[in-house]
Backbone as a ProteinNet text record, in pm:
[ID]
protein_1_A
[PRIMARY]
MHFEILVEDQSGKKALEVLVPKIIGSEHTFSIHSYKGVGRIPKHLRDIDDAGKRILLDNLPKLLKGYGRTFAGYSETFQAAVILVCDLDDKCLKEFRHSLLAILNACNPRPTTGLCIAVEEGEAWFFGDMNAIKSAYPKAKDTVLSSYVNDSICDTWEKLADAVYPGGAQRLSKQGWQTVGREKSKWAAEISQHMDVQNNRSPSFCYFRDKLIQLAGVSCSFRTEG
[TERTIARY]
11386.9	11185.8	11146.7	11103.9	11024.1	10898.4	10816.3	10741.9	10639.1	10556	10426.7	10326.9	10315.4	10278.8	10157.8	10009.7	9948.3	9884.6	9830.2	9871.7	9714.6	9654	9516.8	9489.2	9644.2	9656.4	9767.6	9845	9987	10090.8	9977.8	10014.5	10084.2	10047.5	10064.3	10147.1	10200.2	10334.5	10437.5	10383.9	10504.9	10624	10540.1	10591.4	10685.8	10562	10649.4	10724.9	10750.6	10944.1	11029.7	10993.2	11059.9	11110.5	11036.4	10997	11063.6	10972.1	11041	11250.3	11199.9	11394.9	11502	11439.9	11492.1	11439.4	11360.2	11315.4	11405.1	11396.2	11391.5	11557.9	11642.3	11781.7	11772.7	11842.5	11870.7	11894.9	11870.6	11883.7	11782.2	11642.9	11516	11497.1	11399.9	11289.2	11158.1	11093.7	10940.5	10894.7	10699.3	10653.5	10565.8	10532.2	10419	10371.2	10198.4	10059.2	10004.2	10016.9	9879.2	9766.5	9637.4	9538.2	9489.9	9300.3	9225.1	9081.6	9196.4	9050.5	9044.3	9028.4	8991.2	8908.4	8793.3	8611.1	8618.7	8573.2	8463.5	8460.5	8490.3	8478.3	8340.6	8348.9	8301.3	8170.3	8035.5	7895.1	7978.4	7978.8	8024.6	8157.1	8236	8359.2	8349.3	8275.2	8305	8393.2	8457.3	8514.8	8477	8513.2	8485.1	8541.2	8503.3	8478.7	8536.4	8507.1	8582.7	8748.8	8805.2	8968.8	8971.2	8958.6	9064	9002.1	8914.3	8875.5	8938.5	9052.8	9149.6	9131.9	8987.5	8989.7	9073.2	9109	9177.8	9042.1	9017.8	8879.2	8825.2	8767.3	8656.6	8762.5	8846.3	8952.7	9012.7	9067.2	9132.3	9080	8943.8	8980.1	8977	8995.6	9039	9218.6	9258.2	9419.3	9419.3	9416.6	9513.1	9468.4	9389.4	9381.6	9416.5	9489.8	9610.6	9675.3	9789.1	9896.4	9877	9804.5	9847.6	9849.7	9804.1	9749.2	9971.6	10032.3	10093	10224.6	10256.7	10328.8	10354.9	10230.9	10197	10340	10344.2	10421.4	10569.1	10548.5	10733.6	10801.4	10959.7	11019.6	11123.5	11127.6	11188.1	11201.6	11314.6	11424	11406.4	11307.5	11172	11136.6	11117.6	10990.8	10974.7	10760.8	10766.9	10601.3	10567.7	10463	10406.5	10267.4	10191.2	10151.6	10180	10097.8	10043.7	9973.3	9837.1	9816.4	9798.4	9835.3	9707.7	9639.2	9509.1	9480.9	9427.4	9370.4	9292.2	9184.8	9108.7	8942.9	9006.9	8932.1	8806.5	8663.7	8582	8534.6	8654.5	8578.9	8642.1	8533.5	8613.3	8721.9	8812.2	8921.5	8932.6	8885.9	8860.4	8758.1	8646.6	8590.6	8616.9	8750.7	8768.2	8868.9	8953.5	9079.2	8999	8878.6	8809.8	8771.4	8697.5	8653.2	8816.8	8881.3	9076.4	9073	9078.7	9112.8	9014.9	8894.6	8800.1	8856.9	8849.4	8996.2	9016.8	9132.9	9233.9	9192.9	9153.5	9070.1	9125.2	8983.1	8928.9	8981.8	9148.7	9190.4	9284.4	9254.6	9351.3	9379.5	9520.1	9619.3	9591.9	9701.5	9645.5	9804.6	9802.5	9969.2	9970.8	10141	10187.8	10149.9	10085.7	9990.9	10029.1	10064.7	10053.2	9908.9	9851.7	9733.7	9787.5	9794.7	9905.8	9813.9	9748.6	9578.6	9709.9	9694	9680.1	9554.4	9628.9	9495.5	9474.2	9455.4	9335.9	9365.7	9428.2	9488.6	9635.4	9695.8	9783.6	9903.5	9847.9	9969.1	9973.5	9846	9911.7	10050.3	10105.7	10277.6	10350.6	10311.3	10407	10386.1	10294.8	10299	10320.9	10403.3	10466.8	10623.4	10689.3	10774.8	10786.3	10727.6	10780.4	10849.5	11066.4	11097.9	11093	11042.9	11057.4	10958.8	10907.1	10764	10847.8	10810	10926.6	11089.8	11122.9	11258.4	11239.2	11094.7	11039.7	10965.2	10902.4	10801.6	10877.9	10960.9	11055.1	10887.4	10847.7	10728.9	10593.6	10617.6	10484.5	10463.5	10333.9	10252.7	10293.5	10388.3	10393.7	10257.4	10143.6	10096	9973.2	9962.2	9898.2	9938	10098.4	10193.2	10150.1	10154.5	10149.7	10031.4	9975.8	9794.5	9718.6	9753.1	9791.3	9818.8	9761.3	9700.7	9774.3	9796.8	9934.4	9757.2	9812.5	9676.8	9510.4	9500.5	9354.7	9263	9127	9086	8993.2	9069.8	9100.4	9029.3	9002.5	9019.1	9200.6	9275.7	9412.8	9509.2	9503.3	9563.4	9487.9	9423.7	9337.5	9454.8	9456.1	9503.1	9669.9	9708.7	9868	9816	9700.3	9705.7	9710.2	9647.6	9664.7	9783.5	9864	10014.6	10038.4	10153	10219.8	10169.7	9997.9	9922.7	9885.5	9940	9869.5	9773.5	9665.7	9509.9	9529.9	9538	9532.1	9409.8	9349.8	9251	9118.9	9107.4	8967.9	8993.7	9117.1	9158.5	9137.3	9273.9	9320.5	9218.1	9097.3	8951.3	8955.3	8864	8821	8916	9007	9100.3	9042.8	8976.3	8902.4	9040.9	8937.9	8964.3	9167.5	9112.7	9285.8	9410.6	9365.7	9499.6	9553	9394.4	9405.6	9484.4	9453.7	9586.6	9714.1	9664.3	9933.2	9951.1	9844.6	9965.2	9995.8	9857.4	9885.8	10077.5	10000.5	10120.9	10296.8	10289.1	10394.6	10403.8	10383.6	10379.4	10525.2	10407.2	10480.4	10609.1	10604.5	10689.6	10824.6	10810.2	10922.5	10923.5	10767.7	10798.4	10890.4	10903.7	10929.9	11115	11130.1	11293.4	11343.9	11241.1	11343	11316.9	11192.1	11159	11250.7	11310.3	11376.5	11221.3	11291.4	11181.8	11223.3	11327.8	11374.5	11323.3	11240.2	11158.3	11059.5	10889.7	10831.3	10690.5	10642.3	10490.7	10357.8	10406.8	10241.7	10245.1	10165.3	10153.9	10122.3	10045.7	9985.8	10111.7	10222.9	10377.3	10425.1	10503.6	10524.2	10494.4	10349.6	10321.8	10328.1	10354.6	10398.3	10523.2	10584.3	10767.1	10827.6	10754.3	10736.4	10725.3	10605.9	10583.8	10622.5	10743.3	10771.1	10962.3	10933.8	11123.7	11069.1	10954	10963.1	10940.6	10904.5	10828.8	11002.2	11075.9	11241.4	11313.9	11299.3	11383.4	11523.2	11516.5	11579.5	11667.7	11778.8	11830.5	11808.9	11762.4	11758.7	11785.3	11771.4	11736.5	11575.1	11535.8	11461	11354.9	11260.1	11193.8	11095	10922.3	10823.8	10824	10750.7	10696.7	10563.2	10492.2	10371.3	10323.4
11982.9	11981.6	11864.2	11814.4	11664.7	11667.4	11697.2	11680.2	11585	11581.5	11474.5	11599.1	11519.8	11610.5	11449.7	11489.4	11514.2	11493	11419.3	11476.3	11351.1	11414.3	11349.8	11240.6	11286.5	11126	11125.7	10942.5	10917.8	11042.8	11083.1	11188.8	11262	11343.1	11479	11436.5	11247.2	11213.1	11225.3	11191.7	11146.4	11299	11389.7	11525.6	11533.5	11560	11586.7	11529.3	11407	11326.8	11412.3	11451.6	11566.9	11644	11735.8	11863.8	11875.6	11830.1	11874.2	11879.7	11728.8	11734.7	11913	11921.2	12033.4	12133.7	12138.5	12307.8	12291.2	12185.5	12218.8	12147.6	12092.6	11961.1	11899.3	11854.2	11719	11662.3	11810.2	11875.7	11776.9	11829.9	11780.4	11690.3	11565.6	11472.1	11477.2	11390.2	11361.6	11293.6	11252.8	11174.3	11248.7	11116.3	11168.4	11011.6	11084.3	11014.3	11021.3	10959.9	10941.5	10917.8	10964.2	10987.7	10912.8	10796.7	10832.5	10865.3	11004	11165.2	11280.7	11362.8	11453.2	11487.3	11428.9	11344.5	11465.7	11548.3	11630.6	11721.5	11697.9	11762	11718.9	11659.6	11589	11705.6	11689.2	11777	11737.2	11881	11898.3	11868.3	11854.7	11817.9	11705.3	11601.3	11477.5	11379.2	11249.7	11197.6	11070.1	11046.6	10897.8	10813.4	10686.4	10548.8	10502.1	10495.9	10447.1	10440.6	10483.7	10538.4	10420.6	10326.8	10223.1	10280.2	10409.9	10456.7	10465.3	10580.7	10719.4	10814.8	10850.7	10983.1	11026.8	11189	11237	11398.1	11461.3	11546.9	11456.4	11302.5	11286.2	11285.7	11199.7	11159.4	11315.2	11411.5	11513.4	11511.7	11573.1	11576.2	11470.4	11336	11241.6	11287.8	11268.6	11280.9	11361.6	11514.6	11621.2	11650.9	11567	11499.5	11455.1	11353.6	11195.3	11303.7	11396.7	11468.9	11541.5	11617.7	11700.8	11637.2	11507.9	11410.3	11408.9	11313.8	11240.2	11415.8	11521	11605	11657.4	11657.3	11689	11589.3	11469.3	11355.1	11385.2	11474.6	11432.8	11557.1	11525.7	11602.7	11834	11842.7	11941.7	11988.1	11929.6	11896.4	11860.4	11838.7	11743.5	11813	11883	11979.8	11913.1	11920.6	11874.3	11878.2	11915.1	12019.8	11853.4	11922.5	11879.3	11983	11916.9	11995.8	11919.8	12001.6	11921.8	11949.1	11904.1	11933.6	11933.6	11957.9	11948.8	12064.9	11984	12073.7	12194.9	12283.5	12420.7	12345	12293.6	12237.9	12374.2	12334.8	12474.2	12461.3	12517	12551.2	12710.8	12831.9	12876.5	12936.4	12940.1	12973.2	13025.5	13123.1	13203.7	13145.3	13020.7	12927	12809.5	12778.5	12605.9	12676.6	12746.4	12833.7	12794.7	12942.2	12875.9	12785.9	12691.3	12556.6	12518.1	12427.8	12413.2	12386.1	12598.3	12608.6	12591.3	12628.9	12561.3	12410	12319.1	12209.5	12197	12268.1	12239.7	12312.3	12461.3	12518.2	12453.1	12305.7	12246.4	12117.6	12131.4	12034.7	12072.6	11983.4	11994.5	11909.3	11891.1	12005.4	12075.7	12166.2	12180.1	12143.6	12022.8	12055.1	12126.7	12191.3	12341.2	12225.4	12331.5	12281.1	12346.6	12327.3	12381.1	12331.8	12482.4	12446.8	12501	12385.8	12469.8	12398.5	12462.7	12456.6	12517.5	12440.3	12424.2	12460.7	12610.4	12703.7	12623	12530.8	12463	12431.4	12293.1	12146.9	12201.3	12074.9	12039.2	12053.6	11991.6	12054.1	12198.4	12291	12493	12455	12345.5	12373.8	12377.9	12206	12226.4	12341.7	12430	12566.9	12648.7	12647.1	12741.1	12809.1	12645.8	12642.2	12597.4	12677.7	12608.7	12545.5	12608.1	12542.4	12426.6	12342.3	12177.3	12144.7	12208.2	12073.5	12097.3	12184	12157.4	12038.4	12122.2	11938.7	11816.6	11807.9	11633	11654.8	11700.6	11708.4	11767.3	11717	11874.8	11920.9	11808.4	11790.8	11912.3	11992.9	12009.9	12130.3	12144.3	12264.2	12398.4	12442.4	12595.3	12714.4	12657.5	12728.7	12746	12516.3	12527.3	12607.5	12548.9	12628.2	12817.3	12860.9	13045.1	13088.5	12964.3	13066.5	13038.2	12907.1	12974.5	13080.6	13084.6	13135.1	13149.4	13205.6	13153	13122.6	12993.2	12959.9	13047.2	12996.4	12984.6	12890.4	12966.2	12852.5	12813.3	12662.8	12626.5	12513.7	12425.3	12313.4	12227.4	12231.4	12306.2	12088.6	12061.6	11882.6	11908.2	11959.4	11896.7	11959.3	12088.3	12199.8	12153.6	12113	12028	11869.8	11802.6	11666.4	11735.4	11877.8	11893.1	11939.5	11997.8	12024.2	11951.2	11863.5	11753.1	11586.7	11575.6	11438.4	11433.9	11287.7	11295.8	11326.5	11339.9	11400.3	11520.8	11503.3	11546.2	11463	11623.7	11550.6	11468.3	11559	11448.2	11289	11223.3	11204.5	11059.2	11120.2	11090.5	11043.6	11194.5	11124.1	10982.5	10966.2	10842.7	10698.7	10738.2	10546.6	10542	10673.1	10588	10678.5	10684.8	10797.8	10699.5	10519	10497.6	10531.6	10538.6	10591.2	10679.1	10803	10898.4	10875.4	10886.9	10855.3	10853.3	10745.8	10724.6	10787.7	10846.3	10985.9	11096.4	11116.7	11284.3	11175.8	11104.1	11016.1	11069.4	10968.5	11022.4	11152.2	11264.8	11442.5	11401.2	11377.4	11409.6	11392.6	11236.3	11228.1	11324	11324.8	11385.2	11520.7	11594.5	11720.5	11785.5	11706.5	11792.4	11722.9	11680.6	11630.5	11747.8	11823.7	11931.7	12089.6	12104.3	12235.1	12313.7	12437	12499.8	12518.7	12465.4	12527.3	12736	12755.3	12872.5	13004.3	12973	13080.5	12990	13014.3	12954.4	13066.2	13032.3	13165.5	13127.1	12993.7	13006.2	13031.1	13155.1	13212.5	13081.2	12949.9	12855.5	12767.6	12718.5	12666.6	12778.6	12839.6	12960.4	13012.5	13013.7	12927.9	12796.6	12727.3	12607.6	12576.2	12649.2	12604.5	12711.4	12886.6	12940.2	12925.8	12827.4	12742.5	12666.7	12564.4	12457.7	12554.6	12621.2	12681.3	12772.5	12836.1	12884.4	12804.5	12668.7	12601.4	12561.1	12513.7	12458.7	12536.7	12672.6	12775.4	12772.3	12760.9	12687.4	12876.5	12839.7	13022.5	12959.4	13137.8	13099.4	13245.5	13229.3	13367.7	13358.1	13307.1	13318.4	13454.5	13427.5	13509.2	13476.8	13509.1	13494.6	13541.3	13516.3	13521.8	13505.7	13584.7	13541.1	13663.5
9095.8	9058	8990.8	9034.7	8936.1	8930.6	8762.5	8704.5	8690.8	8710.1	8680.2	8627.4	8456.9	8369.3	8361.6	8279	8198.9	8140.7	8023.9	7903.2	7846.3	7752.3	7684.8	7570.1	7547	7393.2	7473.6	7379.5	7346.6	7208.2	7134	7035.9	7123.1	7242.9	7328.8	7391.8	7426.5	7544.1	7474.6	7310.2	7236.5	7231.9	7260.7	7203.3	7269.6	7450.4	7542.4	7568.5	7484.8	7628.4	7548.1	7369.6	7351.2	7393.3	7386.9	7412.2	7595.1	7679.3	7807.3	7807.5	7776.8	7801.7	7780.4	7647.4	7606.2	7659.8	7782	7861.7	7928.6	7984.2	8166.3	8137.8	8070.5	8116.9	8149.3	8169.6	8269.2	8378.6	8387.2	8579.8	8663	8646.7	8746.4	8585.6	8653.8	8649.4	8633.4	8536.2	8494.4	8454.9	8477.6	8444.3	8352.9	8220.6	8143.3	8120.6	8186.3	8194.8	8091.1	7987	7854.5	7971	7803.7	7890.3	7669.4	7775.1	7608.9	7607.9	7600.6	7575.9	7617.3	7643.4	7767.7	7910.9	7806.3	7845.5	7943.5	8028.8	8079.2	8266	8305.4	8415.3	8470.7	8573	8626.1	8722.8	8748.6	8772.8	8960.6	9034.9	9156	9188.3	9052.5	9115.1	9137.2	9089.9	9266.3	9163.9	9245.3	9224	9075.3	8974.3	8906.4	8991.3	9029.2	9012.9	8949.5	8886.1	8759	8667.1	8776.5	8719.4	8590.5	8574.1	8472.9	8317.8	8239	8195.9	8160.8	8192.9	8132.8	8105	8138.9	8076.4	8147.6	8101.8	8199.1	8210.4	8205.5	8274.8	8372.4	8325.5	8455.8	8514.5	8574.5	8685.1	8732.6	8635.3	8745.9	8875	8890.3	9009.7	9167.3	9093.1	9226.7	9175.8	9094.5	9056.7	9141.5	9110.4	9199.1	9348.1	9392	9552.5	9514.6	9498	9527.3	9540.6	9420.8	9447.9	9500.8	9547.4	9650.7	9756.1	9802.5	9952.2	9885.6	9828.7	9785.2	9778.9	9724	9809.3	9924.5	10030.3	10086.8	10170.3	10115.7	10229.3	10153.8	10112.7	9982.1	10128.2	10151.8	10280.6	10103.9	10214.1	10190.7	10095.7	10045.2	10015.9	9834.6	9849.1	9728.5	9682.9	9576.2	9545.8	9373.6	9357.4	9243.5	9228.1	9119.3	9089.1	8942.4	8921.3	8803.8	8698.7	8550.9	8475.1	8409.6	8401.9	8323.8	8203.1	8040.6	7933.8	7835.6	7806.4	7644.2	7621.8	7482	7410.8	7483.9	7377.4	7446.1	7308.9	7182.1	7118.8	7105.8	7097.8	7131.6	7189.4	7329.2	7495.7	7494.2	7598.5	7590.7	7738.4	7658.3	7751.5	7881.1	7848.3	7985	8100.1	8039.9	8148.6	8195.5	8071.8	8113.5	8193.1	8199	8253.5	8378	8445.3	8584.6	8592.1	8552.2	8580.1	8599.5	8540.7	8605.4	8771.9	8716.5	8886.7	8983.7	8982.2	9107.1	9102.2	8996.3	9023.1	9148.7	9112.2	9230.1	9356.1	9374.9	9480.4	9580.4	9537.8	9656.7	9678.7	9585.8	9721.2	9834.7	9963.7	10062.6	10054.9	10070.8	10047.1	9946.5	9826	9715.2	9611.1	9530	9478.6	9412.5	9372.2	9275.4	9157	9065	8935	8856	8721.2	8557.4	8535.6	8463.7	8366.7	8229.7	8162	8057.8	7918.6	7830.7	7737.5	7619.4	7540.2	7348	7278.3	7248.9	7165.8	7018.4	6912.4	7020.9	6966.9	6990.2	6955.6	7021.9	6965.7	7081.8	6864.2	6822	6651.9	6621.6	6780.9	6728.9	6783.5	6886.3	6861.4	6833.9	6668.9	6587.1	6489.7	6459.3	6381	6447.6	6582.3	6598	6565	6525.8	6449	6298.4	6230.5	6143.3	6034.9	6075.7	5994.6	6088.1	6195.6	6224.6	6106.5	6165.9	6031.1	5900.1	5812.2	5704.4	5697.5	5792	5780.6	5815.6	5955.9	5905.2	5831.3	5727.4	5597.3	5517.5	5463.5	5379.2	5269.6	5191.3	5142.4	5135.1	5300.9	5339.1	5312	5240.6	5122.2	5228.7	5177.9	5167.7	5201.8	5066.6	5103.6	5213.3	5262	5379	5476.6	5512	5679.7	5637.1	5534.7	5524.6	5595	5516	5569	5732.4	5801.9	5969.1	6023.8	6109.3	6223.2	6335.7	6404.2	6535.1	6672.7	6716.1	6783.2	6721	6609	6620.8	6618.1	6665.5	6605.5	6432.8	6364.6	6268.3	6190.1	6329.2	6341.9	6265.7	6404.7	6318	6337.7	6371.2	6304.5	6212.1	6137.9	6003.9	5947.2	5993.6	5908	5869.9	5939	5886.5	5858.6	5870.4	5775.8	5613.2	5598.9	5459.3	5436.9	5551.4	5449.6	5486	5523.7	5511.7	5524.5	5464.1	5486.7	5281	5200.5	5099	5087.1	4974.1	5020	5192.1	5218.8	5322.8	5472.5	5474.3	5627.3	5501.1	5487.5	5436.7	5356.6	5361.8	5205.7	5467	5510.7	5634.9	5718.7	5779	5766.5	5721.3	5685.4	5576	5596.4	5683.6	5696.5	5854.6	5952.6	6090.1	6158.1	6308.2	6464.5	6470.5	6437.3	6481.7	6409.6	6291.1	6133.8	6169	6211	6262.3	6412.1	6470.6	6547.3	6548.2	6445.9	6529.7	6381.2	6286.3	6206.6	6315	6377	6494.4	6562.6	6617.6	6689.7	6605	6523.4	6421.5	6424.8	6365.6	6345.1	6467.7	6524.4	6715.1	6743.6	6756.7	6759.7	6660	6513	6401.8	6405.4	6374.8	6418.9	6550.8	6715.4	6805	6785.1	6739.1	6696.1	6682.2	6542.4	6485.2	6590.3	6673.3	6791.1	6852.4	6827	6873.4	7001.2	7172.3	7196.9	7216.2	7219.9	7249.3	7183.7	7006.7	6918.9	6858.5	6971.6	6911.6	6881.6	6835.6	6783.5	6848.5	6909.4	6968.1	7085.7	7115.1	7238.7	7390.4	7328.4	7402.5	7516.1	7347.7	7379.7	7474.8	7449.6	7540.6	7639.4	7744.3	7817.6	7884.7	7793.5	7894.6	7883.4	7766.8	7807.4	7906.6	7893.9	8052.2	8192.6	8142.5	8319.9	8378.3	8346.8	8338	8367.4	8312.5	8343.9	8483.9	8567.6	8657.5	8755	8744.3	8863.5	8808.7	8788.3	8736.9	8771.4	8749.1	8886.5	8754	8653.4	8501.9	8515.5	8488.5	8453	8252.7	8242.3	8041.2	7943.7	7852.5	7801.4	7725.6	7728	7604	7547.7	7504.6	7456.5	7377.8	7410.5	7402.2	7199.5	7146.7	7009.7	6995.7	6878.3	6815.4	6882.2
[MASK]
++++++++++++++++++++++++++++++++++++++++++++++++++++++++++++++++++++++++++++++++++++++++++++++++++++++++++++++++++++++++++++++++++++++++++++++++++++++++++++++++++++++++++++++++++++++++++++++++++++++++++++++++++++++++++++++++++

């Protein structure tokens, strides 16, 4: 199986470059495409002409249609799937999934696709493995880590910053979004190295992991926690 993985930012790409091989092994292949933000689904699911802006949801209708046509041209011996990974942020999960499915259902042909939503943000997947955070950041504040509820809506990246960044989210935010982005990419690269994909307490991470396993046909004995 070959996976085309779409993710909204560089920090997500950094994490998935490490985590995907841990899940599917070396037998399968994948490409990760990062975008410059999540954006929003276009009205009436219309195709956006200016794809150069590289905003994920803005371009999603056009992207999925393109993958549908491309995959349809592959031989039966070469299987491929699209995996969309994006943050829920403050959206309603049920309504957001419904909107994403509407885009997918409008494709003809329709590509095999997994819709994987981090609840609330990608940092929730790191919080699902507290041991990984402590391995990457031994001085991380236990009081902050222990206060986190898995996949809760709680300003997730800010909470991680409060745990691992000197001065916390307040100090980091004052340095601007470019600095925030660099720190988030650093957290993603360092924490993901230590993550145990078999034992993660984030339900949304487990959904992502199990979707990859299902599509790849990987034999495993993973157990979902959380």
